[in-house]
XYZ file of C-alpha atoms in Angstrom:
491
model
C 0.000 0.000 0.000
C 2.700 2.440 0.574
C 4.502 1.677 -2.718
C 0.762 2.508 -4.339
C 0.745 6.231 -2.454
C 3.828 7.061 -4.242
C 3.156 5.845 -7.156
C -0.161 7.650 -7.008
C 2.166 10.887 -5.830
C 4.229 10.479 -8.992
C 0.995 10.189 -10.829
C -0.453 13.096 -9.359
C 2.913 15.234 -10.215
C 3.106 14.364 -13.797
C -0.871 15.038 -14.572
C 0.025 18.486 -12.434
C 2.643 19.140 -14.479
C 1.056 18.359 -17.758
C -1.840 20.400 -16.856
C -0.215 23.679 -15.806
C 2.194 22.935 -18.848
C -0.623 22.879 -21.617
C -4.374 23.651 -21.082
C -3.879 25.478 -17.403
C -0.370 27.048 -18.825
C -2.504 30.633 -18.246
C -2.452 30.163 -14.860
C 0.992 30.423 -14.827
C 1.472 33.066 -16.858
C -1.224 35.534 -14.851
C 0.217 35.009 -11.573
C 3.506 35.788 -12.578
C 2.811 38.927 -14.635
C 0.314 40.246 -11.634
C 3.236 39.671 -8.223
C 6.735 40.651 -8.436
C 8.559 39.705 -5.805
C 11.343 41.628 -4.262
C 14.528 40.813 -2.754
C 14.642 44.211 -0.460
C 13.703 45.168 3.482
C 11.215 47.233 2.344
C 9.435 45.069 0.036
C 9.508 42.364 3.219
C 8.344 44.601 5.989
C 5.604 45.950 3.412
C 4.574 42.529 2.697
C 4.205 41.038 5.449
C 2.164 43.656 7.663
C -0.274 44.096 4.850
C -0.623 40.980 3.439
C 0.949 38.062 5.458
C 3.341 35.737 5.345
C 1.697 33.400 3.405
C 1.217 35.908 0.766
C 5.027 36.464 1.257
C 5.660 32.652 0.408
C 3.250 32.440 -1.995
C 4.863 35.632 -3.863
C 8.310 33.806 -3.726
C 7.021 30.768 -5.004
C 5.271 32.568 -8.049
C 8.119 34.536 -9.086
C 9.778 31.184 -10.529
C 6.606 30.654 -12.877
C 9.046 33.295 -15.382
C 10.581 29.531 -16.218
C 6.703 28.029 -16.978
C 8.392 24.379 -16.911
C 9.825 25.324 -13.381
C 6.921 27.134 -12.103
C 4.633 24.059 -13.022
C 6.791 21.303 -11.410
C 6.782 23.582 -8.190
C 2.956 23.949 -8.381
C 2.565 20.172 -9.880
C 5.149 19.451 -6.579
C 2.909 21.116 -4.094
C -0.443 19.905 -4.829
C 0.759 15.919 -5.467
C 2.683 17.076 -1.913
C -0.416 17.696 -0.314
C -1.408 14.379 -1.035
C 1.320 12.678 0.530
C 1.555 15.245 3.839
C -1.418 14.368 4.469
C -1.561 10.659 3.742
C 1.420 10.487 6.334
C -0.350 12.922 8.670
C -3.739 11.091 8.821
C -1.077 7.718 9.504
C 0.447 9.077 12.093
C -2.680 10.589 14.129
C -4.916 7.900 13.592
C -2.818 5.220 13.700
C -4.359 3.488 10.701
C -3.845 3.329 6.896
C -5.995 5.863 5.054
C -8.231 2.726 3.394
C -10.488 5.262 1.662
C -7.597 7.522 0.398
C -9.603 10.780 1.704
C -6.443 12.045 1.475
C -6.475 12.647 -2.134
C -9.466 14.931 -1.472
C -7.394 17.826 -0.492
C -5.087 17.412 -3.357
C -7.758 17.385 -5.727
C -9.832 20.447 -4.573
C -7.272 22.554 -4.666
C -6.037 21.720 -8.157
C -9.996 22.635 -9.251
C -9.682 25.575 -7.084
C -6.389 26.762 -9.467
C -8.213 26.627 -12.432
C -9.579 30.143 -12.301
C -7.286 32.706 -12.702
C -8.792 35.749 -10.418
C -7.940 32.672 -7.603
C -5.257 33.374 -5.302
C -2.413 30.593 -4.805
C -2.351 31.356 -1.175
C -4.619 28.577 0.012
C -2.144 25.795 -1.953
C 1.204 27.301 -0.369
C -0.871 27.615 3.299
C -2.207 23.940 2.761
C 1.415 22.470 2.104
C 2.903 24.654 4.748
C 0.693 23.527 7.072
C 0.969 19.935 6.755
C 4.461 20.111 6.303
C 4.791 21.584 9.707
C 2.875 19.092 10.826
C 4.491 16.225 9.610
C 7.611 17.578 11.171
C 5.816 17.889 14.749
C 4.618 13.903 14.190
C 8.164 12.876 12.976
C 9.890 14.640 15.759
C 7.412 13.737 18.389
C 6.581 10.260 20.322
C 2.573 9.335 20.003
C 1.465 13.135 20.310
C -2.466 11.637 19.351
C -2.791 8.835 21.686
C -5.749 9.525 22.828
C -7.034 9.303 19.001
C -5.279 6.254 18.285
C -7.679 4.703 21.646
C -10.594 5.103 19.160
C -11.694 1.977 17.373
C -11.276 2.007 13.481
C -13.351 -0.508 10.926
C -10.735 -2.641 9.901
C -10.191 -4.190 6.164
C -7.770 -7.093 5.930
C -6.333 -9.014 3.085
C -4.016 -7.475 0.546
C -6.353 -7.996 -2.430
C -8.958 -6.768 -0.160
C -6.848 -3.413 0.194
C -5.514 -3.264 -2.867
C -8.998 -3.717 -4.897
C -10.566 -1.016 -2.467
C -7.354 1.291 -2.740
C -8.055 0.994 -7.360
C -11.958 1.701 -7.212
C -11.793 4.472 -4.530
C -8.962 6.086 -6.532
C -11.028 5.353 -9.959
C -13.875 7.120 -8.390
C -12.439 9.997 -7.315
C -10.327 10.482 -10.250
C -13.918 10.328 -12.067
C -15.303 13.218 -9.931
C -12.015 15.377 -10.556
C -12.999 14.742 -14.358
C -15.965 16.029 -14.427
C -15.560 18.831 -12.221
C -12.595 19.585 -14.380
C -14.654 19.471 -17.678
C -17.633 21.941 -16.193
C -14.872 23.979 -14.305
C -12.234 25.144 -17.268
C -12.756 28.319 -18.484
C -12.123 28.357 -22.263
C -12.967 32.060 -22.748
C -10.591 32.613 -19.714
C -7.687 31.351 -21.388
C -8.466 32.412 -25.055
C -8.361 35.838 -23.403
C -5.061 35.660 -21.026
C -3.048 34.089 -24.066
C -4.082 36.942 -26.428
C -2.842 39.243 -23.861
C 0.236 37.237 -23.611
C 0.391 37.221 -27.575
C -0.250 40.958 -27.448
C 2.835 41.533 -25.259
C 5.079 39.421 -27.064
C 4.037 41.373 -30.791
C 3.562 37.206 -31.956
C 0.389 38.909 -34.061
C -0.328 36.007 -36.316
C -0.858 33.384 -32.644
C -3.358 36.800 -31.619
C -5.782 36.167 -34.916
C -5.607 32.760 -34.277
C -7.218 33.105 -30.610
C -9.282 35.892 -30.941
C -10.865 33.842 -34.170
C -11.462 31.089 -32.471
C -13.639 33.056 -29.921
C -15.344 35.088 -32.700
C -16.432 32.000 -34.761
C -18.247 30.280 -32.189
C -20.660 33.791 -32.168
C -19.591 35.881 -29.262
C -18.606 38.759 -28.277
C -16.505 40.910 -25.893
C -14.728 43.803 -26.169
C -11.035 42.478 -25.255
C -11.537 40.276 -27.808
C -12.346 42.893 -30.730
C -9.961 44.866 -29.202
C -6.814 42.552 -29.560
C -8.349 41.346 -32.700
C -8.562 44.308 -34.543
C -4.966 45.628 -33.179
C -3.614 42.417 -34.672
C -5.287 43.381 -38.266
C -3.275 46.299 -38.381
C -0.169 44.797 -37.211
C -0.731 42.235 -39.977
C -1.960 44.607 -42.423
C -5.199 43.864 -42.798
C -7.549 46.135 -40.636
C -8.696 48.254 -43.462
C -9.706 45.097 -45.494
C -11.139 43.302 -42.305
C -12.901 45.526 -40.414
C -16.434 44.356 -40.675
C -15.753 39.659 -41.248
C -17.036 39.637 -38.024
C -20.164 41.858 -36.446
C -18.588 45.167 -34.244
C -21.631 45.277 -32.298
C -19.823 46.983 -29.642
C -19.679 50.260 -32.197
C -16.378 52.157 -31.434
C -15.344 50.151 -28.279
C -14.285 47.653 -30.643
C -11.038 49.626 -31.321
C -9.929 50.904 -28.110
C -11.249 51.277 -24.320
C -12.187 54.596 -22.808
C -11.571 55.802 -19.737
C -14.031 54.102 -17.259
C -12.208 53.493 -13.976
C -11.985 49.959 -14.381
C -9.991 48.134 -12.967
C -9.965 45.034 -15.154
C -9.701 47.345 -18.447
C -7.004 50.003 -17.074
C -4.639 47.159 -17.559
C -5.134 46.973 -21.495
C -5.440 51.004 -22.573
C -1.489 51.469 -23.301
C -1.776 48.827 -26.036
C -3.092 50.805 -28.280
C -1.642 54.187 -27.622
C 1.932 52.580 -27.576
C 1.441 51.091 -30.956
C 0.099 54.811 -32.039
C 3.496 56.483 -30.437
C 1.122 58.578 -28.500
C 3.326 57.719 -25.578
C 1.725 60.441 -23.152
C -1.481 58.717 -23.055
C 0.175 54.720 -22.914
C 2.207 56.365 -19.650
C -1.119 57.206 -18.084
C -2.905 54.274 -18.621
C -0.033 52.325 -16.912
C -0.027 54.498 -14.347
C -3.300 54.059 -13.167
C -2.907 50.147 -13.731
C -0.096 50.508 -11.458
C -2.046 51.807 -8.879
C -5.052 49.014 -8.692
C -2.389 46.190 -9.526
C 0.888 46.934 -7.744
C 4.688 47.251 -8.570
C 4.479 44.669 -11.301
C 6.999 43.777 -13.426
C 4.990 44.498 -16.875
C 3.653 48.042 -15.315
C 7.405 49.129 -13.807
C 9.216 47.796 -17.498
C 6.643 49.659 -19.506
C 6.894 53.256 -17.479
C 10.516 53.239 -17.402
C 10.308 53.142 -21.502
C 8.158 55.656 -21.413
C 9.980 57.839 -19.345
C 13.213 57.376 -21.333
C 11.438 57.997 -23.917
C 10.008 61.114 -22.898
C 13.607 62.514 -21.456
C 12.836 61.282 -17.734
C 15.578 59.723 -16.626
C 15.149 60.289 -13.128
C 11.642 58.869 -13.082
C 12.764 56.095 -14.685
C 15.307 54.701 -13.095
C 13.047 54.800 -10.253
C 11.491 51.698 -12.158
C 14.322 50.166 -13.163
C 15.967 50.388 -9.555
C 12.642 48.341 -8.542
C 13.239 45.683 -11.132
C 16.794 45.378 -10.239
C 15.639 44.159 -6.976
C 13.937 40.855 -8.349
C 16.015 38.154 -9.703
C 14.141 37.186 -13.191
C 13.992 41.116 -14.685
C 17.406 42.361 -13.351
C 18.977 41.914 -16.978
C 15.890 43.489 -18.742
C 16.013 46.360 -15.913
C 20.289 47.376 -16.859
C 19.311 47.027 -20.652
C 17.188 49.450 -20.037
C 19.086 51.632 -17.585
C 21.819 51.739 -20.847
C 19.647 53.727 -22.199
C 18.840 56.189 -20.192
C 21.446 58.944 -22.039
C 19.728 58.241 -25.472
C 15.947 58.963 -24.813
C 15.502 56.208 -27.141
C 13.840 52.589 -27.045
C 14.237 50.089 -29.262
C 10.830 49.099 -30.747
C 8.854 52.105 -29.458
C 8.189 55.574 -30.982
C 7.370 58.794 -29.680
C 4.710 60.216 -32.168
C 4.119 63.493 -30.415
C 7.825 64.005 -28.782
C 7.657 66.643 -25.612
C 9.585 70.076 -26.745
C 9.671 73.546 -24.717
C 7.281 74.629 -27.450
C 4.703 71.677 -27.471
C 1.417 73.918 -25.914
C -0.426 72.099 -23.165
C -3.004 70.104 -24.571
C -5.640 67.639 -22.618
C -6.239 64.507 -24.043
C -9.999 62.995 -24.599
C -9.934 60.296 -22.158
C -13.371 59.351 -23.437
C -13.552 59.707 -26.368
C -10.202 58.446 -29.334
C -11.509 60.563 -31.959
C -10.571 63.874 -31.788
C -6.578 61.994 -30.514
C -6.403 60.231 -33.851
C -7.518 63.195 -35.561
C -4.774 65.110 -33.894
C -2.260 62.605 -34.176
C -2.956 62.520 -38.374
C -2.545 66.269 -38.254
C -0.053 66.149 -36.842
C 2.155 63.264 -38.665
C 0.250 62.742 -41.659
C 2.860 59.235 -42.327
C 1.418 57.629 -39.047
C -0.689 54.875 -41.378
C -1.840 53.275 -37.916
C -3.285 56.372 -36.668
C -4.903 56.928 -39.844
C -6.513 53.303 -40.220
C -7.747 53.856 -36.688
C -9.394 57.427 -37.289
C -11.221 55.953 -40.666
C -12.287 52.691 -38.276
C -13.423 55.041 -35.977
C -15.111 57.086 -38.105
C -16.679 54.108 -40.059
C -18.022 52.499 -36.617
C -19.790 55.783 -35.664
C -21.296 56.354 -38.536
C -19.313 59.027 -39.560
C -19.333 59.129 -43.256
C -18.616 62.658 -44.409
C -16.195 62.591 -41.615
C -14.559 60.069 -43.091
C -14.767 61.282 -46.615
C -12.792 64.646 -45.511
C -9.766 62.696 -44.035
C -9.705 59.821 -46.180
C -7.143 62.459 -48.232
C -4.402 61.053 -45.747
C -4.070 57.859 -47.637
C -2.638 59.656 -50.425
C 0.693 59.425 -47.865
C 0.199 55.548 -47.582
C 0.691 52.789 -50.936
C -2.596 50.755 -50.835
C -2.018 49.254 -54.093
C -5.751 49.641 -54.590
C -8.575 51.406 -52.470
C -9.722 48.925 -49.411
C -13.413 47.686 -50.631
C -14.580 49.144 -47.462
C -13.558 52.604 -47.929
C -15.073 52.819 -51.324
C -18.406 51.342 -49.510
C -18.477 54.151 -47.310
C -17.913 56.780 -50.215
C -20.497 54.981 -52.284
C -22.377 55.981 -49.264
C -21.310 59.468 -49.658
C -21.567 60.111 -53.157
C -25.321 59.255 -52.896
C -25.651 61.435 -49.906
C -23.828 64.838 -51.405
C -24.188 64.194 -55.366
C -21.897 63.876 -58.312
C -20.605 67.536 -57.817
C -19.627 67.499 -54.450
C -18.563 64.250 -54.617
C -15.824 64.951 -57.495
C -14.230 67.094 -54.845
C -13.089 64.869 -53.012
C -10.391 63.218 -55.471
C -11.814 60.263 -55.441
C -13.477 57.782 -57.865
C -16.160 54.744 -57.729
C -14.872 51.417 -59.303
C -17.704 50.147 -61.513
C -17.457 46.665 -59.394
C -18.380 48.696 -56.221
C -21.230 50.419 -58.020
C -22.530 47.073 -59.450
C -22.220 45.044 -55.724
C -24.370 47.977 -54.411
C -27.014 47.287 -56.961
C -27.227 43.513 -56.239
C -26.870 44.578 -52.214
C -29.777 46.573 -52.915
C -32.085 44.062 -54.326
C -31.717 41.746 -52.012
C -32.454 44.571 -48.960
C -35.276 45.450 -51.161
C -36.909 41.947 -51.501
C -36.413 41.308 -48.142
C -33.732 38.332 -48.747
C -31.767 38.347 -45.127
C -30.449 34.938 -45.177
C -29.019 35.501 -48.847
C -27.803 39.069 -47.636
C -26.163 38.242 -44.928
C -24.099 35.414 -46.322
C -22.962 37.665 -49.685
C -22.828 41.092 -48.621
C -22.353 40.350 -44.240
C -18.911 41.782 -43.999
C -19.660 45.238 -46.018
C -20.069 48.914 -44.412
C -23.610 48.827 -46.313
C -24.447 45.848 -44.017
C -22.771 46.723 -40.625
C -25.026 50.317 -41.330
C -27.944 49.235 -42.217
C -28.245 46.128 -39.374
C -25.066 45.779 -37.193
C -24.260 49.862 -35.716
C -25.620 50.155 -32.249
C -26.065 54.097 -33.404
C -28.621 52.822 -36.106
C -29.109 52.501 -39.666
C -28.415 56.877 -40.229
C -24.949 58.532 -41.676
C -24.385 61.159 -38.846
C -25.120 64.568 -40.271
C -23.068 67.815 -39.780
């Protein structure tokens, strides 16, 4: 029977292991990117009287999930531990065999109880601390519970007895952990955490892939269209994109305003980094800072900012924190290198400070009036510009959109996006020949032609049919899709 129990620990490990290596691997990578621990007096005496010293060993624990293969055997190592600590404890104060192997049930709760990501690891590091201080008090100590071992235990003899009982108990319970596994893992969870982690790596291809999968099956959320239409540009293909699958969130499918939330403060500088409007990314981290803590992506993230934006001083404030932990030293006196050169590798500074920049507010709410600013002033800033035409497209915006679609004159589009000469289709039938020959522009006779047969079928009343040949146009995201309704906005 004892040979069994660690061959069921070894068992227990290696499905651990696997686990938090593949399908749970988000776990992982959540914790580590939301604690940073430090090795400083301050960071201990700050720890521990606000948060414990469990939180303090579960912190030191979670900054080795940086190495996911090390961080899983050490989680895989504590749970299949738990197992065994208590198996021996159970021994040692009853004075019998655990027949029933209740204590797997530990074990196997708290590997359920991982599963979600907005779970603290506190209770598995208390758990094993616990019964490993325990099993050191019942090793080191003569018959502490022998007034427990006086009570009378059903016994089962015979070795194929036991080791029948010992197979179907652990059968059954490994049945129960199945299923509460199955109904338990959060797909949408982990489709969302790995974008993010896609996101931050720039690996924009793996971000399609995820944020398709979640957009085929029919839902939506705005993370989702959010990463997903960031990756379109990155890959070149926002413009000629926009609309495959339904924005029903309008706007808010580009970019997050300013809500106070503290779930969505920590996606905002996304976008604005990728737009060099470096200002706004620095706030947004800032205030994620604040709900989440020194953590390693917030302090890496404001000290490029602030080098970029000629603050050295703040930001070797960051970098001295980073120096501190043991996995983002090297990253932290890369970045302290460059300090003297105000530059980062990777990130641009669209709208560089200068003693005669004028103080301007930015629209916290509202992106419009940002991108429009940032077009005016860098006309060549083709992600800016694809963002103010999205924009403008989502809201309805069409002779909006016809006065700044002259910025793509500074861009090579071999040809004009199909969407864009939608919308102006739109707008020559709103303004007239005249008006419309103002603009530059011309209608392809394919464009006019589509509009005819879109027409029909809106006319006859042919939905299905519509849908599945004309779904992914302007004409259709107008006329069904916009949560402002089926009307151009008017100036």
């Amino acid at each position: 029977m004892k040979r069994l129990s660690y061959l069921l620990f070894l068992l227990l490990f290696i499905i651990y292991f696997l686990c938090f290596q593949g399908v749970l691997s988000h776990i992982l990578y959540y914790n580590e990117q939301h604690e940073l621990f430090l090795y400083s007096k301050e960071y201990f005496f700050r720890h521990i009287g606000s948060k414990g010293w469990l939180s303090y060993l579960t912190c030191f624990i979670i900054q080795f999930f940086y190495i996911p293969a090390l961080g899983s055997a050490l989680l895989a190592g504590m749970l299949a531990g738990i197992y065994l600590l208590t198996r021996y404890n159970v021994q040692k104060i009853t004075g019998q065999p655990d027949k029933f192997q209740l204590s797997l049930l530990p074990s196997l709760y708290l590997f359920i109880y991982t599963m979600s990501a907005s779970n603290s690891l506190t209770p598995v590091t208390g758990t094993f601390s616990v019964l490993l201080l325990l099993s050191c008090v019942n090793f080191l100590t003569v018959k502490p519970w022998k007034y427990i071992q006086r009570i009378p235990y059903p016994a089962i003899r015979g070795k194929k007895t036991n080791t029948l009982l010992f197979i179907m108990v652990v059968l059954l319970y490994a049945g129960g952990t199945f299923y509460a596994f199955i109904h338990s893992y959060n797909r949408n969870e982990r489709i969302m955490l790995m974008a993010e982690k896609n996101v931050k790596e720039k690996r924009w291809e793996n971000v399609l892939l995820l944020t398709k999968k979640y957009l085929d099956s029919g839902r939506s959320n705005q993370l989702i269209s959010y990463f997903h239409n960031l990756a379109l540009y990155h890959t070149g293909e926002l413009p000629y994109h926009l609309f495959d699958y339904p924005q029903t969130a309008g706007v808010k499918a580009l970019y997050f305003p300013w809500n106070s939330d503290s779930r969505e403060s920590e996606y905002g500088h996304f976008l604005y980094e990728d737009l060099g409007y470096i200002n706004e990314a620095q706030r947004w981290e800032s205030e994620a800072m604040v709900v989440w803590g020194e953590t390693a992506p917030h302090l890496l993230n404001l000290a490029r900012y602030n080098i970029t934006n000629n603050r050295p001083k703040v930001a070797q404030r960051f970098i001295n924190l980073l120096k501190q932990s043991h996995f983002y030293t090297k990253e932290a006196e890369q970045l302290e290198q460059l300090l003297p050169t105000q530059k980062v590798p990777g990130l641009r500074n669209s709208l560089p400070p200068t003693n005669r920049t004028p103080v301007r507010f930015a629209n916290i709410i509202n992106i419009g009036p940002e991108l429009q600013y940032l077009c005016e002033q860098d006309s060549t800033n083709q992600m800016a510009f694809e963002y103010l035409i999205g924009y403008l497209l989502l809201s309805n915006d069409v002779v909006r959109f016809a006065d700044n679609l002259k910025f793509i004159r500074h861009f090579s589009y071999q040809k004009m996006p199909p969407v864009y000469e939608e919308a102006l289709y739109i707008y020559k039938l709103g303004v007239g020949d005249e008006a419309f020959a103002q603009t530059g522009f011309s209608i392809s006779e394919q464009t006019e032609n589509r509009f005819r047969q879109y027409y029909s079928l809106y006319k006859n009343k042919e939905m299905r049919k519509l849908q599945a040949e004309f779904g992914n146009t302007y004409w259709y995201y107008l006329n069904f899709i916009s949560p402002y309704g089926d009307k151009i906005i008017k100036h």
